[in-house]
């Protein structure tokens, strides 16, 4: 499974529950719905990930980066 | 009348009219000085313009007029009195700048006395500001916070952990350090210099990085959502992932940032520490490289760019402003190095909360949010005589 972040298009923000339900139907395991930001996080089988972009109301699908961290503290 | 000094003038005069008083201003110029004006809004013909003493630019509320010294004196008297005429100035001749070789002309700063305030507070003018951050909510998304830190006794602190299996308690120290720079005390309980910019702001500590310092996009986005929902004016994020030159920024984070701005929340993020100057400058990391996230580089006490500070390398991701980020003294999660529960460390991580703190002061003073807050930070930043690709608009300054 790939962890992903899906963004919902501006004109579909009012239909967020419908978009979330369509994402589930497309095979996404939804973990969190960030209503203010219009984002849905969760995971999906690798071969299905590309299909999420075709779900009505979805504007963008990106892999959930797990390498975000503290910037290394430099020796000055 | 304000007279430009040392500038060549045209012999004409600029008359600034009070807001929404253009028609009254035209009548007043005619009444006090016998000056007739044609309006730019009336599509005046060349002949009409030539016959008039000047023209009024309706949308600007400014007239450009020919006037004798006697008429100028009367206009100036009218400007000094209440009424529709506000300011009279001689019109200047302007021309294209010729390129000159500009090196930095700032003498090296002397060693800074840190007995009362850290050099960082002094560099951003926080110690001279009359505002405190009172009533403004500042979110710091990092490794959490040492809630029982004695320097924060009595402060409003709201916490939330977005790391599965870890409380907000900061076992790393980095989050506590950043919260100290943004919102820490001016008179720490245990003595030592004041080190917090917005020392009366309300603190929202979101743990989006684990105690080992790692996190994920989804956790950070959940933290951003939480900060917006709590009405935070600014979010400070001293975190990121290094990127290679030419890597596109995340469209998801960009959308999150623009939606946050729409709700009145400005996101400020560290540019990254991967440069090794002067030999190598690395690009601004993710997510600070998003256009709608204010990215922060680091300078030292001499106002020089820090050797590690990431820079504007290509058309993706740019430095917007800089803050104090070398040898920064702030709160720490434990006794470590003889400074009590405080520590001196470096990084764009340290510059970022200084900028967030200044943003909170501006938010309090002017009621600014979102894009206005961004604009005021840039507009008031101190120009440093360094490339904009390294320092953006310069060193942020407290209002």
Coordinates of C-alpha atoms in Angstrom, one line a residue:
Chain A
X1 CA 0.0 0.0 0.0
X2 CA 1.1 3.6 -0.8
X3 CA 0.3 6.4 1.6
X4 CA -1.2 9.3 -0.3
X5 CA -2.7 12.8 0.1
X6 CA -5.6 13.7 -2.1
X7 CA -6.8 17.3 -2.6
X8 CA -10.3 18.2 -3.5
X9 CA -11.0 20.8 -6.2
X10 CA -12.4 24.2 -5.1
X11 CA -15.7 23.6 -6.8
X12 CA -16.2 20.3 -5.0
X13 CA -15.4 21.4 -1.4
X14 CA -19.1 21.6 -0.7
X15 CA -19.5 18.0 -1.7
X16 CA -16.6 16.7 0.4
X17 CA -18.5 13.7 1.9
X18 CA -19.4 12.6 -1.7
X19 CA -15.8 12.9 -2.9
X20 CA -14.6 10.9 0.2
X21 CA -17.1 8.2 -0.5
X22 CA -16.1 8.0 -4.2
X23 CA -12.4 7.7 -3.1
X24 CA -13.4 4.8 -0.8
X25 CA -15.3 3.2 -3.7
X26 CA -12.1 3.6 -5.8
X27 CA -10.1 1.6 -3.3
X28 CA -8.7 4.2 -1.0
X29 CA -8.4 3.4 2.7
X30 CA -9.3 6.8 4.2
X31 CA -7.5 7.8 7.4
X32 CA -8.2 11.4 7.8
X33 CA -10.4 14.1 6.2
X34 CA -9.1 17.6 6.6
X35 CA -12.2 19.7 5.9
X36 CA -10.7 23.2 6.1
X37 CA -7.9 22.3 3.8
X38 CA -10.0 20.1 1.5
X39 CA -7.6 17.2 1.8
X40 CA -8.0 13.5 2.3
X41 CA -5.2 11.3 3.6
X42 CA -4.9 7.6 3.6
X43 CA -3.5 4.6 1.7
X44 CA -4.1 2.8 -1.6
X45 CA -2.8 -0.2 -3.4
X46 CA 0.0 0.9 -5.8
X47 CA -1.9 -0.1 -9.0
X48 CA -5.0 1.8 -7.9
X49 CA -3.2 5.1 -6.9
X50 CA -3.3 6.5 -10.4
X51 CA -7.0 5.9 -10.6
X52 CA -7.8 8.2 -7.7
X53 CA -6.9 11.2 -9.9
X54 CA -9.8 10.3 -12.1
X55 CA -12.4 10.4 -9.2
X56 CA -14.8 13.3 -9.8
X57 CA -13.9 16.3 -7.5
X58 CA -10.3 15.3 -7.1
X59 CA -7.7 17.9 -8.2
X60 CA -4.4 16.2 -7.2
X61 CA -3.0 13.0 -5.7
X62 CA 0.5 13.0 -4.2
X63 CA 2.5 10.4 -2.3
X64 CA 2.6 11.2 1.4
X65 CA 6.3 11.9 2.0
X66 CA 7.6 10.2 5.1
X67 CA 11.1 11.9 4.9
X68 CA 10.1 15.3 6.3
X69 CA 12.2 16.1 9.3
X70 CA 14.1 18.6 11.4
X71 CA 16.6 20.3 9.2
X72 CA 20.0 18.9 10.4
X73 CA 21.4 21.2 13.0
X74 CA 24.6 22.6 11.4
X75 CA 27.9 23.0 13.1
X76 CA 28.8 26.7 12.6
Chain B
X1 CA 4.7 72.5 1.3
X2 CA 7.0 69.5 1.1
X3 CA 10.0 70.3 -1.1
X4 CA 12.0 67.4 -2.5
X5 CA 15.6 67.9 -1.5
X6 CA 18.4 67.3 -4.0
X7 CA 16.0 66.3 -6.7
X8 CA 15.5 68.1 -10.0
X9 CA 11.9 69.5 -10.4
X10 CA 9.7 70.2 -13.4
X11 CA 8.2 73.5 -12.3
X12 CA 4.8 71.8 -12.0
X13 CA 3.2 70.9 -8.7
X14 CA 1.5 67.7 -7.3
X15 CA -1.6 68.3 -5.3
X16 CA -2.9 65.4 -3.2
X17 CA -6.6 65.6 -2.5
X18 CA -8.4 64.0 0.5
X19 CA -10.0 60.7 -0.2
X20 CA -13.4 61.0 -1.9
X21 CA -13.0 64.7 -2.2
X22 CA -11.8 65.1 -5.8
X23 CA -14.6 67.3 -7.0
X24 CA -14.4 69.4 -3.9
X25 CA -10.7 69.6 -4.3
X26 CA -11.0 70.9 -7.9
X27 CA -13.4 73.6 -6.6
X28 CA -11.1 74.5 -3.8
X29 CA -8.1 74.9 -6.1
X30 CA -10.1 77.2 -8.3
X31 CA -11.4 79.1 -5.2
X32 CA -8.1 79.7 -3.4
X33 CA -5.7 79.9 -6.2
X34 CA -7.7 80.5 -9.4
X35 CA -6.4 77.2 -10.9
X36 CA -8.7 75.4 -13.4
X37 CA -8.2 71.7 -13.9
X38 CA -9.4 69.2 -16.5
X39 CA -10.3 65.7 -15.2
X40 CA -8.6 62.6 -16.6
X41 CA -12.0 60.9 -16.2
X42 CA -13.7 63.3 -18.7
X43 CA -11.6 62.2 -21.7
X44 CA -10.4 65.8 -22.0
X45 CA -9.2 66.8 -25.4
X46 CA -5.7 67.9 -26.0
X47 CA -7.0 71.5 -26.4
X48 CA -8.9 71.4 -23.2
X49 CA -5.9 70.1 -21.4
X50 CA -3.7 72.7 -22.9
X51 CA -6.2 75.4 -21.8
X52 CA -6.4 74.2 -18.3
X53 CA -3.8 74.9 -15.6
X54 CA -3.6 71.2 -14.9
X55 CA -5.1 67.7 -14.8
X56 CA -6.8 65.7 -12.0
X57 CA -6.2 62.0 -11.9
X58 CA -9.6 60.9 -10.6
X59 CA -8.7 57.4 -9.4
X60 CA -5.5 58.7 -7.6
X61 CA -7.1 61.8 -6.2
X62 CA -4.0 63.7 -7.4
X63 CA -3.8 66.9 -9.5
X64 CA -0.7 68.0 -11.5
X65 CA -0.9 71.8 -11.9
X66 CA 1.1 74.7 -13.3
X67 CA 1.2 77.3 -10.6
X68 CA 2.9 80.6 -9.9
X69 CA 4.8 81.0 -6.6
X70 CA 1.8 83.1 -5.3
X71 CA -0.6 80.3 -6.3
X72 CA 1.6 77.7 -4.7
X73 CA 1.7 79.7 -1.4
X74 CA -2.1 79.8 -1.4
X75 CA -2.4 76.1 -2.2
X76 CA 0.1 75.3 0.7
X77 CA -2.0 77.4 3.1
X78 CA -5.1 75.4 2.0
X79 CA -3.2 72.2 2.5
X80 CA -2.2 73.2 6.1
X81 CA -5.8 73.9 6.9
X82 CA -8.7 71.4 7.1
X83 CA -10.3 70.8 3.7
X84 CA -10.1 68.7 0.6
X85 CA -6.5 69.8 -0.3
X86 CA -4.1 67.6 1.6
X87 CA -0.5 68.0 0.4
X88 CA 1.3 70.1 -2.2
X89 CA 4.7 69.0 -3.6
X90 CA 7.0 70.2 -6.4
X91 CA 6.9 67.6 -9.2
X92 CA 10.2 65.8 -9.5
X93 CA 12.0 64.8 -12.7
X94 CA 12.5 61.0 -12.6
X95 CA 14.7 58.9 -14.8
X96 CA 15.9 55.4 -15.2
X97 CA 18.4 54.2 -12.7
X98 CA 21.9 53.6 -14.0
X99 CA 23.4 50.4 -12.8
X100 CA 26.1 50.9 -10.2
X101 CA 28.3 48.5 -8.5
X102 CA 26.8 48.1 -5.0
X103 CA 28.6 46.2 -2.4
X104 CA 27.3 46.0 1.1
X105 CA 28.2 49.2 2.9
X106 CA 27.3 48.0 6.4
X107 CA 30.2 48.0 8.7
X108 CA 30.6 44.8 10.6
X109 CA 28.3 44.8 13.6
X110 CA 30.0 45.1 16.9
X111 CA 29.8 42.2 19.3
X112 CA 26.2 42.4 20.8
X113 CA 25.6 42.6 24.5
X114 CA 23.2 39.8 25.3
X115 CA 22.9 40.4 29.0
X116 CA 19.3 41.6 28.7
X117 CA 18.1 40.4 25.3
X118 CA 19.4 37.9 22.8
X119 CA 21.1 39.2 19.7
X120 CA 18.1 37.8 17.7
X121 CA 15.6 39.9 19.6
X122 CA 17.7 43.0 19.0
X123 CA 18.3 42.2 15.4
X124 CA 14.5 42.1 14.7
X125 CA 13.9 45.1 16.9
X126 CA 11.5 43.2 19.2
X127 CA 13.0 44.8 22.3
X128 CA 12.0 48.2 21.0
X129 CA 8.5 47.3 20.0
X130 CA 5.5 48.4 22.0
X131 CA 3.4 45.3 21.1
X132 CA 3.7 41.9 22.7
X133 CA 1.6 39.5 20.7
X134 CA -1.3 39.7 23.2
X135 CA -4.4 38.1 21.8
X136 CA -2.7 36.6 18.8
X137 CA -2.4 32.8 18.5
X138 CA 0.9 31.4 17.2
X139 CA 1.2 27.7 16.2
X140 CA 4.5 26.0 16.2
X141 CA 4.5 22.6 14.4
X142 CA 7.6 20.7 15.5
X143 CA 8.7 18.0 18.0
X144 CA 6.2 19.2 20.6
X145 CA 6.8 21.3 23.8
X146 CA 8.1 21.0 27.3
X147 CA 4.8 22.1 28.9
X148 CA 6.3 22.3 32.4
X149 CA 9.2 24.6 31.4
X150 CA 9.6 27.2 34.1
X151 CA 10.1 30.0 31.7
X152 CA 6.5 29.5 30.4
X153 CA 4.7 29.4 33.8
X154 CA 1.4 31.1 33.6
X155 CA 1.2 31.2 29.8
X156 CA -1.7 30.1 27.6
X157 CA -0.5 26.9 25.9
X158 CA -2.7 24.6 23.8
X159 CA -1.1 21.3 22.7
X160 CA -1.9 18.5 20.3
X161 CA 0.1 15.5 19.2
X162 CA -0.2 14.3 15.6
X163 CA 2.4 11.5 16.1
X164 CA 0.9 8.1 16.9
X165 CA 2.1 6.8 20.2
X166 CA 3.8 10.0 21.4
X167 CA 2.4 12.7 23.6
X168 CA 3.1 16.3 22.9
X169 CA 6.0 16.2 25.4
X170 CA 9.1 17.2 23.6
X171 CA 11.8 14.6 24.2
X172 CA 13.9 16.1 21.4
X173 CA 14.3 19.8 22.4
X174 CA 14.0 21.4 19.0
X175 CA 10.3 22.3 19.3
X176 CA 10.8 23.8 22.7
X177 CA 13.6 25.9 21.3
X178 CA 11.5 27.2 18.4
X179 CA 8.5 28.0 20.7
X180 CA 11.0 30.0 22.8
X181 CA 12.2 32.2 20.0
X182 CA 8.7 32.8 18.7
X183 CA 6.8 33.3 21.9
X184 CA 9.1 32.9 24.9
X185 CA 9.7 35.3 27.8
X186 CA 11.5 38.6 28.0
X187 CA 12.4 38.0 31.7
X188 CA 12.9 34.3 32.1
X189 CA 12.1 32.8 35.5
X190 CA 15.6 31.4 35.9
X191 CA 17.4 34.6 34.8
X192 CA 19.4 35.1 31.7
X193 CA 18.5 37.2 28.7
X194 CA 15.0 37.6 27.3
X195 CA 14.6 35.5 24.1
X196 CA 11.0 35.5 22.9
X197 CA 9.6 37.8 20.3
X198 CA 5.8 37.6 20.9
X199 CA 6.1 37.1 24.6
X200 CA 2.4 37.5 25.3
X201 CA 1.0 35.5 22.4
X202 CA -1.1 32.4 22.9
X203 CA 1.0 29.3 22.2
X204 CA -0.4 26.4 20.0
X205 CA 2.2 23.6 20.1
X206 CA 1.4 20.9 17.6
X207 CA 3.6 17.8 17.6
X208 CA 4.1 16.8 13.9
X209 CA 7.6 15.5 14.2
X210 CA 8.5 12.5 16.4
X211 CA 10.9 12.7 19.3
X212 CA 13.6 11.5 16.8
X213 CA 12.7 14.4 14.6
X214 CA 10.8 12.8 11.7
X215 CA 7.4 13.3 10.3
X216 CA 5.2 12.9 7.3
X217 CA 3.2 15.2 5.0
X218 CA -0.1 13.9 6.3
X219 CA 0.8 14.7 9.9
X220 CA 2.0 18.2 9.0
X221 CA -1.2 18.8 7.1
X222 CA -3.3 17.7 10.0
X223 CA -1.3 20.1 12.2
X224 CA -2.0 23.0 9.7
X225 CA -5.7 22.1 9.7
X226 CA -5.7 22.2 13.6
X227 CA -3.9 25.5 13.7
X228 CA -6.4 27.1 11.2
X229 CA -9.4 25.6 13.1
X230 CA -8.0 27.3 16.3
X231 CA -7.7 30.7 14.6
X232 CA -3.9 31.0 14.6
X233 CA -2.7 34.0 12.7
X234 CA 0.6 32.4 12.0
X235 CA 2.1 28.9 11.8
X236 CA 5.8 28.4 12.3
X237 CA 7.3 25.2 10.7
X238 CA 11.0 24.5 11.2
X239 CA 10.9 21.3 9.2
X240 CA 11.3 20.1 5.7
X241 CA 12.8 17.7 3.2
X242 CA 15.8 18.5 1.0
X243 CA 15.1 18.8 -2.7
X244 CA 17.2 18.6 -5.8
X245 CA 17.3 21.7 -8.1
X246 CA 14.4 21.7 -10.6
X247 CA 12.1 19.6 -8.4
X248 CA 8.5 20.9 -8.6
X249 CA 7.0 22.1 -5.4
X250 CA 4.1 20.1 -3.9
X251 CA 0.8 21.3 -5.3
X252 CA -1.0 19.9 -2.4
X253 CA 1.0 22.0 0.1
X254 CA 0.5 25.0 -2.1
X255 CA -3.2 24.5 -2.1
X256 CA -3.1 24.0 1.6
X257 CA -1.2 27.3 2.0
X258 CA -3.6 29.3 -0.2
X259 CA -6.6 27.9 1.6
X260 CA -4.9 28.7 5.0
X261 CA -4.4 32.2 3.7
X262 CA -8.1 32.4 2.8
X263 CA -8.8 31.6 6.5
X264 CA -6.4 34.2 7.7
X265 CA -3.5 31.9 8.6
X266 CA 0.0 32.6 7.3
X267 CA 2.5 29.7 7.1
X268 CA 6.1 30.5 7.7
X269 CA 8.7 27.7 7.0
X270 CA 12.4 27.1 7.2
X271 CA 14.3 27.1 3.9
X272 CA 16.7 24.4 5.0
X273 CA 20.3 24.0 6.2
X274 CA 21.9 22.0 3.3
X275 CA 24.1 24.7 1.8
X276 CA 27.8 24.8 2.4
X277 CA 28.7 28.3 1.4
X278 CA 30.4 29.8 -0.4
X279 CA 31.0 26.7 -2.4
X280 CA 27.5 25.2 -2.5
X281 CA 24.0 26.7 -2.3
X282 CA 21.2 24.2 -2.0
X283 CA 17.6 25.0 -3.1
X284 CA 14.8 25.8 -0.7
X285 CA 13.4 22.5 0.6
X286 CA 9.9 21.1 0.8
X287 CA 7.4 22.6 1.8
X288 CA 9.0 26.0 2.1
X289 CA 9.5 26.0 -1.7
X290 CA 5.7 26.5 -2.2
X291 CA 5.0 30.0 -3.5
X292 CA 2.4 30.7 -0.9
X293 CA 4.5 29.6 2.1
X294 CA 6.8 32.4 3.5
X295 CA 10.3 30.8 3.4
X296 CA 13.0 31.9 5.8
X297 CA 16.8 31.9 5.5
X298 CA 19.2 32.6 8.3
X299 CA 21.7 35.3 9.0
X300 CA 24.3 35.7 11.8
X301 CA 25.1 38.4 14.2
X302 CA 27.1 40.3 11.6
X303 CA 24.0 40.3 9.3
X304 CA 25.9 37.9 6.9
X305 CA 24.1 35.0 5.3
X306 CA 24.7 31.8 7.4
X307 CA 26.9 29.3 5.6
X308 CA 24.2 26.6 5.8
X309 CA 21.3 28.7 4.7
X310 CA 19.5 27.4 1.6
X311 CA 19.0 29.9 -1.3
X312 CA 17.0 30.7 -4.4
X313 CA 18.6 28.3 -6.9
X314 CA 16.1 28.1 -9.8
X315 CA 12.7 29.3 -10.5
X316 CA 11.1 26.9 -8.0
X317 CA 11.3 27.9 -4.4
X318 CA 12.6 31.2 -3.3
X319 CA 13.9 32.8 -0.1
X320 CA 11.3 35.4 1.0
X321 CA 12.9 36.9 4.2
X322 CA 15.6 36.1 6.7
X323 CA 15.8 36.0 10.5
X324 CA 18.5 35.4 13.2
X325 CA 19.6 31.8 12.9
X326 CA 23.2 31.4 14.2
X327 CA 24.0 30.9 17.9
X328 CA 20.4 31.4 18.9
X329 CA 19.8 31.1 22.7
X330 CA 16.3 29.8 23.6
X331 CA 14.5 27.3 25.8
X332 CA 15.4 23.6 25.8
X333 CA 13.6 20.5 27.1
X334 CA 16.2 19.7 29.7
X335 CA 19.4 20.9 31.4
X336 CA 22.0 20.7 28.7
X337 CA 25.2 22.6 28.7
X338 CA 25.2 24.9 31.7
X339 CA 22.5 27.3 30.6
X340 CA 19.7 25.8 32.7
X341 CA 16.9 24.5 30.5
X342 CA 18.2 26.6 27.6
X343 CA 20.5 26.0 24.7
X344 CA 22.3 27.9 22.0
X345 CA 21.9 26.3 18.5
X346 CA 21.9 27.3 14.8
X347 CA 19.7 26.8 11.7
X348 CA 17.0 28.2 9.5
X349 CA 14.9 26.4 12.1
X350 CA 15.9 29.2 14.6
X351 CA 15.3 32.0 12.1
X352 CA 11.8 30.8 11.3
X353 CA 10.2 31.3 14.7
X354 CA 11.7 34.8 15.0
X355 CA 9.8 35.6 11.8
X356 CA 6.7 34.0 13.1
X357 CA 7.0 36.1 16.3
X358 CA 7.4 39.3 14.3
X359 CA 4.4 38.3 12.3
X360 CA 2.4 38.0 15.5
X361 CA 3.5 41.5 16.6
X362 CA 2.4 42.9 13.2
X363 CA -0.9 40.9 13.5
X364 CA -1.6 42.5 16.9
X365 CA -0.6 46.1 15.9
X366 CA -2.4 46.3 12.6
X367 CA -5.0 43.5 12.8
X368 CA -3.3 42.1 9.6
X369 CA -3.9 38.6 8.5
X370 CA -3.0 36.4 5.5
X371 CA -1.6 38.2 2.5
X372 CA -1.6 41.6 4.3
X373 CA 0.6 40.1 7.0
X374 CA 2.9 38.7 4.3
X375 CA 3.1 42.1 2.6
X376 CA 3.8 44.0 5.8
X377 CA 6.6 41.6 6.8
X378 CA 8.2 42.1 3.4
X379 CA 7.5 45.8 3.3
X380 CA 9.1 46.5 6.6
X381 CA 12.0 44.1 6.3
X382 CA 15.4 45.7 6.6
X383 CA 17.4 45.6 3.3
X384 CA 20.8 44.0 3.9
X385 CA 22.8 44.7 0.8
X386 CA 23.0 41.0 0.1
X387 CA 21.5 39.2 -2.9
X388 CA 17.8 38.8 -2.9
X389 CA 18.4 35.2 -3.8
X390 CA 19.9 34.7 -0.4
X391 CA 17.8 37.0 1.8
X392 CA 14.7 37.9 -0.1
X393 CA 13.3 41.2 1.1
X394 CA 15.8 41.2 4.1
X395 CA 15.7 40.9 7.9
X396 CA 12.2 41.1 9.3
X397 CA 11.5 44.0 11.7
X398 CA 9.1 44.4 14.6
X399 CA 6.4 47.1 14.3

